[in-house]
Amino acid sequence: MAGERADLSRVRNIGISAHIDSGKTTLSERILYYTGKIHKIEEVRGKSGVGAKMDSMDLEREKGITIQSAATYCEWGETVINLIDTPGHVDFTIEVERALRVLDGAVLVLCSVSGVQSQSITVDRQMKRYKVPRIAFVNKMDRAGANPFRVVQQLREKLGHNAHLITYPIGAEDKFKGVIDLTEMKAHYYDGDNGENVRIEEIPADILGEAKKYRDELIAEMGNFDDVVADKYLSGHDVTTEELRKAVRKAALSLKFTPVMVGSAFKNKGVQLLLDGIGYYLPNPTEVVNEGLDQNKNEEKYIIPCDPNKPFIGLAFKLEDGRYGQLTYVRIYQGTVSKGDVIYNRSSMDRKVKVPRLVRMHADEMHDIETASAGDIVAMFGVECASGDTFCMEGANVTMTSMFIPAPVISLAVAPKDKAGSANFSKALNRFTKEDPTFRVHRDEESAQTIISGMGELHLEIYIERIKREYACEVIAGKPQVAFRETITGKGDFDYTHKKQTGGAGQFARICGYVEPLPTDAVETYEFVDEIVGGSIPREFIPACDKGFKEQVKKGALIGFPVVGVRITINDGAYHDVDSSEMAFKICAMAAFREAYPRARPVVLEPIMKLQVQVPEEYQGAIMGQVNQRRGMILGSQALETYSVIDAEVPLTEMFGYSTDLRSATQGKGEFTMEFARYAPVPRNVQEEMMAAYAKKRADENK
């Protein structure tokens, strides 16, 4: 395997990301077909019931959505492509997050009718977070209302991209015939049952003028990135295909330019040109700067060279429990690893691990390999670790920065239906929390229930369904519980003395100070300020005060949810030589906070979601009414051909069961996406109801 290893300059590690239903999986399927990895195209919602290769889970095939990112590899001409197809649904955002963390380039797929949608904005933000160069592919050119020029405009206005077409459509909607490559000024047509025969001809005379205009615009823009192109453009000389492609590549890698290509994956047009584009314009592993923290040098930044001859460094970015045990997907950044090698888990006390088996993944198939090196994305078997762990060999002591993990916004109480299933139930929960960092499990001590938390209703629904199918364990789920928070809006003073005299040594502590809200842009949710002077509280008791406050903010007095956004300052106090202890100061701090909290005007915060609804125009009024009824605030609406897109902000509490309401109000034609926006105070009347319900619950428990 090492002997036939591809030259690194030919390797492309890319992901395909987009808003739900933009055609990512269909596009991946075509890529596999044209590169010879599969010999028959299956549609995502095909009649055969087989489903797309990249949607290998039964649930994915039934629902027609991607739930887990799937990895594969293929070859196109001289280019070796490691490809990850990621989910579009916001509930599975971690899958996109971790794929982009380890990829060098990406294809942002956009629908030619809907253009830039809410999830496209999220995916774009993730690409920017990991500095991933991308090509935008405007898909579904065969759909009624297809308009790639509007999509380019939206890329510029909504996402702030410097975007230009590098391919131009021949016709649109049902007259979409092929694609013009503006770098070489040739028309590409796709013949055969599956568009496998590419016919290259001269550009039709009726659109030659338009194509020239767009090529000129592209050349003018490339002049800002490449001196050769700038000189030729200014002196009126023609730019060669080679020079233009080189400039587009340079611009794309600088992250200051987005090349836009057009096509229709479903109608098999333009995909081969996109494959060429991946080779021409996206980076190889040596062109990307990867950073780690050198543990031998006080966590100094270490730029990891993509060098196969240095000691091995790899990042485990995804875990999967398959039929054969735990499968760990690893991106190799430096060095080489072979079957049987001993490696160290630097994120977990330098645990020693032997690599029993090394494979390349092709969706759910595995191809055994002996060796893999820098720039590869492979999977290891039987290696115990968590998502985001760094593996190294002797000679390298580096940890990679992990990925950004959003906080869960919704919880459910779950339990196995019968006692016999409880072993499988806990096995399933253990496995899923290891696989998915946004899926959390904890036990609520008060109610003795198991609580699962995640990114949305669908997220938790899928996991409950997987427990049922993969572990043959029926699950009872309670009502969804929203992750409320409490905070304060004013200042509250405290001066509390804790005195307890029993036989022997007593307890004594006095703490004075105040609580106040943190600034709205603060990153932390809790801050402790020590302003004690003159030793009124001895130094050794200060951490105990901090501990007591921390303990108390875990559960607010209004509705029992964590208190966030508080700064607690202590400025005076008293102690007793014999009776004061850490425990006395901790108890005193807890009581002091309880005393100050009601004075600081506490409020309940609820998660507000960003909602985008797409419905046929005739239902627009009814849907806006529905959103208003759910305490939503309409931010704006726009008309797209026969559709209306409504943007709003709505409290998550009000959104349960929304999909059913939307379907019945629009005869099943409405679609919506929702993602977390921010926390905001609940209206006064709602807060009072919540407080009354919480007080009643407490009273019932104390009976």
PDB file of N, CA, C and O in Angstrom, residues 359-415:
ATOM      1  N   VAL A 359      -8.280   0.409   8.216  1.00  0.00           N
ATOM      2  CA  VAL A 359      -9.122   0.257   7.006  1.00  0.00           C
ATOM      3  C   VAL A 359      -9.370   1.611   6.352  1.00  0.00           C
ATOM      4  O   VAL A 359      -9.296   2.658   6.994  1.00  0.00           O
ATOM      5  N   ARG A 360      -9.676   1.556   5.060  1.00  0.00           N
ATOM      6  CA  ARG A 360     -10.210   2.721   4.364  1.00  0.00           C
ATOM      7  C   ARG A 360     -11.699   2.498   4.256  1.00  0.00           C
ATOM      8  O   ARG A 360     -12.137   1.401   3.941  1.00  0.00           O
ATOM      9  N   MET A 361     -12.488   3.541   4.508  1.00  0.00           N
ATOM     10  CA  MET A 361     -13.945   3.385   4.495  1.00  0.00           C
ATOM     11  C   MET A 361     -14.528   3.740   3.141  1.00  0.00           C
ATOM     12  O   MET A 361     -14.099   4.686   2.492  1.00  0.00           O
ATOM     13  N   HIS A 362     -15.524   2.939   2.751  1.00  0.00           N
ATOM     14  CA  HIS A 362     -16.321   3.289   1.566  1.00  0.00           C
ATOM     15  C   HIS A 362     -17.765   3.158   2.022  1.00  0.00           C
ATOM     16  O   HIS A 362     -18.355   2.087   1.938  1.00  0.00           O
ATOM     17  N   ALA A 363     -18.322   4.277   2.586  1.00  0.00           N
ATOM     18  CA  ALA A 363     -19.643   4.282   3.252  1.00  0.00           C
ATOM     19  C   ALA A 363     -19.616   3.205   4.328  1.00  0.00           C
ATOM     20  O   ALA A 363     -18.863   3.321   5.280  1.00  0.00           O
ATOM     21  N   ASP A 364     -20.399   2.083   4.192  1.00  0.00           N
ATOM     22  CA  ASP A 364     -20.375   1.084   5.268  1.00  0.00           C
ATOM     23  C   ASP A 364     -19.495  -0.119   4.922  1.00  0.00           C
ATOM     24  O   ASP A 364     -19.526  -1.127   5.606  1.00  0.00           O
ATOM     25  N   GLU A 365     -18.721  -0.014   3.839  1.00  0.00           N
ATOM     26  CA  GLU A 365     -17.797  -1.112   3.510  1.00  0.00           C
ATOM     27  C   GLU A 365     -16.404  -0.743   3.985  1.00  0.00           C
ATOM     28  O   GLU A 365     -16.052   0.418   4.056  1.00  0.00           O
ATOM     29  N   MET A 366     -15.587  -1.781   4.248  1.00  0.00           N
ATOM     30  CA  MET A 366     -14.221  -1.507   4.684  1.00  0.00           C
ATOM     31  C   MET A 366     -13.225  -2.179   3.787  1.00  0.00           C
ATOM     32  O   MET A 366     -13.428  -3.312   3.388  1.00  0.00           O
ATOM     33  N   HIS A 367     -12.144  -1.471   3.471  1.00  0.00           N
ATOM     34  CA  HIS A 367     -11.085  -2.061   2.666  1.00  0.00           C
ATOM     35  C   HIS A 367      -9.814  -2.042   3.510  1.00  0.00           C
ATOM     36  O   HIS A 367      -9.328  -0.971   3.864  1.00  0.00           O
ATOM     37  N   ASP A 368      -9.324  -3.239   3.867  1.00  0.00           N
ATOM     38  CA  ASP A 368      -8.137  -3.328   4.743  1.00  0.00           C
ATOM     39  C   ASP A 368      -6.902  -2.742   4.092  1.00  0.00           C
ATOM     40  O   ASP A 368      -6.671  -2.939   2.898  1.00  0.00           O
ATOM     41  N   ILE A 369      -6.094  -2.038   4.884  1.00  0.00           N
ATOM     42  CA  ILE A 369      -4.814  -1.527   4.388  1.00  0.00           C
ATOM     43  C   ILE A 369      -3.744  -1.801   5.450  1.00  0.00           C
ATOM     44  O   ILE A 369      -4.067  -2.022   6.620  1.00  0.00           O
ATOM     45  N   GLU A 370      -2.499  -1.804   5.036  1.00  0.00           N
ATOM     46  CA  GLU A 370      -1.395  -2.084   5.955  1.00  0.00           C
ATOM     47  C   GLU A 370      -0.868  -0.806   6.597  1.00  0.00           C
ATOM     48  O   GLU A 370      -0.504  -0.771   7.751  1.00  0.00           O
ATOM     49  N   THR A 371      -0.816   0.273   5.787  1.00  0.00           N
ATOM     50  CA  THR A 371      -0.161   1.511   6.226  1.00  0.00           C
ATOM     51  C   THR A 371      -0.947   2.722   5.749  1.00  0.00           C
ATOM     52  O   THR A 371      -1.573   2.679   4.694  1.00  0.00           O
ATOM     53  N   ALA A 372      -0.905   3.794   6.533  1.00  0.00           N
ATOM     54  CA  ALA A 372      -1.510   5.066   6.085  1.00  0.00           C
ATOM     55  C   ALA A 372      -0.594   6.175   6.567  1.00  0.00           C
ATOM     56  O   ALA A 372       0.069   6.042   7.600  1.00  0.00           O
ATOM     57  N   SER A 373      -0.548   7.286   5.820  1.00  0.00           N
ATOM     58  CA  SER A 373       0.351   8.352   6.259  1.00  0.00           C
ATOM     59  C   SER A 373      -0.265   9.731   6.107  1.00  0.00           C
ATOM     60  O   SER A 373      -1.422   9.867   5.672  1.00  0.00           O
ATOM     61  N   ALA A 374       0.520  10.759   6.465  1.00  0.00           N
ATOM     62  CA  ALA A 374       0.053  12.149   6.514  1.00  0.00           C
ATOM     63  C   ALA A 374      -0.847  12.495   5.339  1.00  0.00           C
ATOM     64  O   ALA A 374      -0.523  12.210   4.189  1.00  0.00           O
ATOM     65  N   GLY A 375      -1.997  13.125   5.655  1.00  0.00           N
ATOM     66  CA  GLY A 375      -2.932  13.530   4.605  1.00  0.00           C
ATOM     67  C   GLY A 375      -4.063  12.543   4.407  1.00  0.00           C
ATOM     68  O   GLY A 375      -5.050  12.844   3.753  1.00  0.00           O
ATOM     69  N   ASP A 376      -3.947  11.337   4.992  1.00  0.00           N
ATOM     70  CA  ASP A 376      -4.993  10.315   4.799  1.00  0.00           C
ATOM     71  C   ASP A 376      -6.115  10.455   5.825  1.00  0.00           C
ATOM     72  O   ASP A 376      -5.898  10.934   6.936  1.00  0.00           O
ATOM     73  N   ILE A 377      -7.296   9.961   5.432  1.00  0.00           N
ATOM     74  CA  ILE A 377      -8.402   9.810   6.389  1.00  0.00           C
ATOM     75  C   ILE A 377      -8.732   8.326   6.385  1.00  0.00           C
ATOM     76  O   ILE A 377      -9.128   7.778   5.359  1.00  0.00           O
ATOM     77  N   VAL A 378      -8.504   7.654   7.528  1.00  0.00           N
ATOM     78  CA  VAL A 378      -8.691   6.204   7.597  1.00  0.00           C
ATOM     79  C   VAL A 378      -9.485   5.867   8.859  1.00  0.00           C
ATOM     80  O   VAL A 378      -9.880   6.759   9.608  1.00  0.00           O
ATOM     81  N   ALA A 379      -9.699   4.591   9.088  1.00  0.00           N
ATOM     82  CA  ALA A 379     -10.379   4.186  10.325  1.00  0.00           C
ATOM     83  C   ALA A 379      -9.575   3.077  10.992  1.00  0.00           C
ATOM     84  O   ALA A 379      -8.930   2.277  10.320  1.00  0.00           O
ATOM     85  N   MET A 380      -9.607   3.080  12.341  1.00  0.00           N
ATOM     86  CA  MET A 380      -8.913   2.033  13.107  1.00  0.00           C
ATOM     87  C   MET A 380      -9.967   1.214  13.824  1.00  0.00           C
ATOM     88  O   MET A 380     -10.993   1.738  14.234  1.00  0.00           O
ATOM     89  N   PHE A 381      -9.638  -0.064  14.058  1.00  0.00           N
ATOM     90  CA  PHE A 381     -10.544  -0.927  14.773  1.00  0.00           C
ATOM     91  C   PHE A 381     -10.057  -1.225  16.158  1.00  0.00           C
ATOM     92  O   PHE A 381      -8.858  -1.320  16.367  1.00  0.00           O
ATOM     93  N   GLY A 382     -10.980  -1.389  17.086  1.00  0.00           N
ATOM     94  CA  GLY A 382     -10.612  -1.851  18.421  1.00  0.00           C
ATOM     95  C   GLY A 382      -9.745  -0.888  19.181  1.00  0.00           C
ATOM     96  O   GLY A 382      -8.951  -1.277  20.037  1.00  0.00           O
ATOM     97  N   VAL A 383      -9.855   0.422  18.889  1.00  0.00           N
ATOM     98  CA  VAL A 383      -9.061   1.418  19.615  1.00  0.00           C
ATOM     99  C   VAL A 383     -10.006   2.202  20.512  1.00  0.00           C
ATOM    100  O   VAL A 383     -10.905   2.871  20.029  1.00  0.00           O
ATOM    101  N   GLU A 384      -9.816   2.075  21.821  1.00  0.00           N
ATOM    102  CA  GLU A 384     -10.699   2.757  22.775  1.00  0.00           C
ATOM    103  C   GLU A 384     -10.321   4.235  22.865  1.00  0.00           C
ATOM    104  O   GLU A 384      -9.173   4.565  23.152  1.00  0.00           O
ATOM    105  N   CYS A 385     -11.267   5.133  22.638  1.00  0.00           N
ATOM    106  CA  CYS A 385     -10.967   6.566  22.800  1.00  0.00           C
ATOM    107  C   CYS A 385     -12.282   7.335  22.741  1.00  0.00           C
ATOM    108  O   CYS A 385     -13.345   6.747  22.567  1.00  0.00           O
ATOM    109  N   ALA A 386     -12.191   8.653  22.884  1.00  0.00           N
ATOM    110  CA  ALA A 386     -13.389   9.499  22.766  1.00  0.00           C
ATOM    111  C   ALA A 386     -13.227  10.371  21.529  1.00  0.00           C
ATOM    112  O   ALA A 386     -12.129  10.534  21.005  1.00  0.00           O
ATOM    113  N   SER A 387     -14.334  10.942  21.096  1.00  0.00           N
ATOM    114  CA  SER A 387     -14.306  11.816  19.920  1.00  0.00           C
ATOM    115  C   SER A 387     -13.446  13.043  20.224  1.00  0.00           C
ATOM    116  O   SER A 387     -13.635  13.693  21.243  1.00  0.00           O
ATOM    117  N   GLY A 388     -12.472  13.345  19.343  1.00  0.00           N
ATOM    118  CA  GLY A 388     -11.624  14.525  19.565  1.00  0.00           C
ATOM    119  C   GLY A 388     -10.290  14.223  20.229  1.00  0.00           C
ATOM    120  O   GLY A 388      -9.521  15.125  20.535  1.00  0.00           O
ATOM    121  N   ASP A 389      -9.988  12.926  20.484  1.00  0.00           N
ATOM    122  CA  ASP A 389      -8.701  12.567  21.093  1.00  0.00           C
ATOM    123  C   ASP A 389      -7.568  12.629  20.069  1.00  0.00           C
ATOM    124  O   ASP A 389      -7.772  12.354  18.889  1.00  0.00           O
ATOM    125  N   THR A 390      -6.368  12.968  20.542  1.00  0.00           N
ATOM    126  CA  THR A 390      -5.179  13.004  19.669  1.00  0.00           C
ATOM    127  C   THR A 390      -4.326  11.774  19.920  1.00  0.00           C
ATOM    128  O   THR A 390      -4.047  11.428  21.072  1.00  0.00           O
ATOM    129  N   PHE A 391      -3.904  11.108  18.836  1.00  0.00           N
ATOM    130  CA  PHE A 391      -2.989   9.970  18.939  1.00  0.00           C
ATOM    131  C   PHE A 391      -1.620  10.371  18.406  1.00  0.00           C
ATOM    132  O   PHE A 391      -1.531  11.056  17.387  1.00  0.00           O
ATOM    133  N   CYS A 392      -0.551   9.945  19.107  1.00  0.00           N
ATOM    134  CA  CYS A 392       0.812  10.224  18.639  1.00  0.00           C
ATOM    135  C   CYS A 392       1.670   8.987  18.846  1.00  0.00           C
ATOM    136  O   CYS A 392       1.306   8.071  19.582  1.00  0.00           O
ATOM    137  N   MET A 393       2.843   9.014  18.201  1.00  0.00           N
ATOM    138  CA  MET A 393       3.833   7.973  18.445  1.00  0.00           C
ATOM    139  C   MET A 393       4.912   8.556  19.337  1.00  0.00           C
ATOM    140  O   MET A 393       4.987   9.769  19.509  1.00  0.00           O
ATOM    141  N   GLU A 394       5.792   7.691  19.857  1.00  0.00           N
ATOM    142  CA  GLU A 394       6.969   8.162  20.607  1.00  0.00           C
ATOM    143  C   GLU A 394       7.617   9.270  19.786  1.00  0.00           C
ATOM    144  O   GLU A 394       7.716   9.161  18.571  1.00  0.00           O
ATOM    145  N   GLY A 395       8.059  10.320  20.441  1.00  0.00           N
ATOM    146  CA  GLY A 395       8.748  11.373  19.685  1.00  0.00           C
ATOM    147  C   GLY A 395       7.839  12.542  19.355  1.00  0.00           C
ATOM    148  O   GLY A 395       8.297  13.591  18.944  1.00  0.00           O
ATOM    149  N   ALA A 396       6.529  12.354  19.510  1.00  0.00           N
ATOM    150  CA  ALA A 396       5.606  13.487  19.294  1.00  0.00           C
ATOM    151  C   ALA A 396       4.704  13.570  20.514  1.00  0.00           C
ATOM    152  O   ALA A 396       4.076  12.585  20.886  1.00  0.00           O
ATOM    153  N   ASN A 397       4.675  14.728  21.148  1.00  0.00           N
ATOM    154  CA  ASN A 397       3.780  14.894  22.299  1.00  0.00           C
ATOM    155  C   ASN A 397       2.946  16.145  22.047  1.00  0.00           C
ATOM    156  O   ASN A 397       3.162  17.199  22.612  1.00  0.00           O
ATOM    157  N   VAL A 398       1.984  15.984  21.139  1.00  0.00           N
ATOM    158  CA  VAL A 398       1.181  17.129  20.684  1.00  0.00           C
ATOM    159  C   VAL A 398      -0.286  16.790  20.875  1.00  0.00           C
ATOM    160  O   VAL A 398      -0.694  15.653  20.676  1.00  0.00           O
ATOM    161  N   THR A 399      -1.079  17.778  21.311  1.00  0.00           N
ATOM    162  CA  THR A 399      -2.530  17.557  21.283  1.00  0.00           C
ATOM    163  C   THR A 399      -3.130  18.555  20.303  1.00  0.00           C
ATOM    164  O   THR A 399      -2.689  19.696  20.213  1.00  0.00           O
ATOM    165  N   MET A 400      -4.143  18.091  19.570  1.00  0.00           N
ATOM    166  CA  MET A 400      -4.807  18.950  18.584  1.00  0.00           C
ATOM    167  C   MET A 400      -5.958  19.658  19.286  1.00  0.00           C
ATOM    168  O   MET A 400      -6.575  19.097  20.192  1.00  0.00           O
ATOM    169  N   THR A 401      -6.267  20.869  18.836  1.00  0.00           N
ATOM    170  CA  THR A 401      -7.428  21.546  19.421  1.00  0.00           C
ATOM    171  C   THR A 401      -8.664  20.788  18.969  1.00  0.00           C
ATOM    172  O   THR A 401      -8.742  20.342  17.825  1.00  0.00           O
ATOM    173  N   SER A 402      -9.599  20.640  19.876  1.00  0.00           N
ATOM    174  CA  SER A 402     -10.795  19.862  19.532  1.00  0.00           C
ATOM    175  C   SER A 402     -11.773  20.733  18.767  1.00  0.00           C
ATOM    176  O   SER A 402     -11.504  21.883  18.469  1.00  0.00           O
ATOM    177  N   MET A 403     -12.943  20.172  18.461  1.00  0.00           N
ATOM    178  CA  MET A 403     -13.911  20.934  17.681  1.00  0.00           C
ATOM    179  C   MET A 403     -14.860  21.713  18.595  1.00  0.00           C
ATOM    180  O   MET A 403     -14.956  21.439  19.782  1.00  0.00           O
ATOM    181  N   PHE A 404     -15.563  22.652  18.018  1.00  0.00           N
ATOM    182  CA  PHE A 404     -16.548  23.446  18.757  1.00  0.00           C
ATOM    183  C   PHE A 404     -17.788  22.574  18.966  1.00  0.00           C
ATOM    184  O   PHE A 404     -18.289  21.969  18.025  1.00  0.00           O
ATOM    185  N   ILE A 405     -18.261  22.512  20.215  1.00  0.00           N
ATOM    186  CA  ILE A 405     -19.446  21.678  20.480  1.00  0.00           C
ATOM    187  C   ILE A 405     -20.559  22.553  21.044  1.00  0.00           C
ATOM    188  O   ILE A 405     -20.431  23.122  22.123  1.00  0.00           O
ATOM    189  N   PRO A 406     -21.656  22.699  20.290  1.00  0.00           N
ATOM    190  CA  PRO A 406     -22.759  23.540  20.783  1.00  0.00           C
ATOM    191  C   PRO A 406     -23.467  22.898  21.983  1.00  0.00           C
ATOM    192  O   PRO A 406     -23.453  21.678  22.123  1.00  0.00           O
ATOM    193  N   ALA A 407     -24.059  23.737  22.829  1.00  0.00           N
ATOM    194  CA  ALA A 407     -24.746  23.215  24.020  1.00  0.00           C
ATOM    195  C   ALA A 407     -26.139  22.711  23.636  1.00  0.00           C
ATOM    196  O   ALA A 407     -26.800  23.287  22.786  1.00  0.00           O
ATOM    197  N   PRO A 408     -26.605  21.607  24.275  1.00  0.00           N
ATOM    198  CA  PRO A 408     -27.946  21.092  23.957  1.00  0.00           C
ATOM    199  C   PRO A 408     -29.039  22.052  24.412  1.00  0.00           C
ATOM    200  O   PRO A 408     -28.849  22.813  25.356  1.00  0.00           O
ATOM    201  N   VAL A 409     -30.189  22.008  23.724  1.00  0.00           N
ATOM    202  CA  VAL A 409     -31.272  22.942  24.058  1.00  0.00           C
ATOM    203  C   VAL A 409     -32.554  22.230  24.491  1.00  0.00           C
ATOM    204  O   VAL A 409     -33.518  22.865  24.880  1.00  0.00           O
ATOM    205  N   ILE A 410     -32.573  20.902  24.397  1.00  0.00           N
ATOM    206  CA  ILE A 410     -33.820  20.207  24.707  1.00  0.00           C
ATOM    207  C   ILE A 410     -33.519  18.900  25.432  1.00  0.00           C
ATOM    208  O   ILE A 410     -32.502  18.261  25.164  1.00  0.00           O
ATOM    209  N   SER A 411     -34.375  18.539  26.393  1.00  0.00           N
ATOM    210  CA  SER A 411     -34.149  17.309  27.163  1.00  0.00           C
ATOM    211  C   SER A 411     -35.423  16.471  27.222  1.00  0.00           C
ATOM    212  O   SER A 411     -36.526  16.994  27.091  1.00  0.00           O
ATOM    213  N   LEU A 412     -35.234  15.176  27.455  1.00  0.00           N
ATOM    214  CA  LEU A 412     -36.362  14.244  27.582  1.00  0.00           C
ATOM    215  C   LEU A 412     -36.033  13.270  28.704  1.00  0.00           C
ATOM    216  O   LEU A 412     -34.884  12.839  28.824  1.00  0.00           O
ATOM    217  N   ALA A 413     -37.041  12.918  29.479  1.00  0.00           N
ATOM    218  CA  ALA A 413     -36.835  11.851  30.466  1.00  0.00           C
ATOM    219  C   ALA A 413     -37.123  10.536  29.753  1.00  0.00           C
ATOM    220  O   ALA A 413     -38.153  10.393  29.096  1.00  0.00           O
ATOM    221  N   VAL A 414     -36.197   9.575  29.839  1.00  0.00           N
ATOM    222  CA  VAL A 414     -36.401   8.292  29.152  1.00  0.00           C
ATOM    223  C   VAL A 414     -36.186   7.138  30.114  1.00  0.00           C
ATOM    224  O   VAL A 414     -35.435   7.255  31.083  1.00  0.00           O
ATOM    225  N   ALA A 415     -36.850   6.017  29.830  1.00  0.00           N
ATOM    226  CA  ALA A 415     -36.672   4.820  30.654  1.00  0.00           C
ATOM    227  C   ALA A 415     -37.002   3.605  29.796  1.00  0.00           C
ATOM    228  O   ALA A 415     -37.818   3.694  28.869  1.00  0.00           O
TER     229      ALA A 415
END
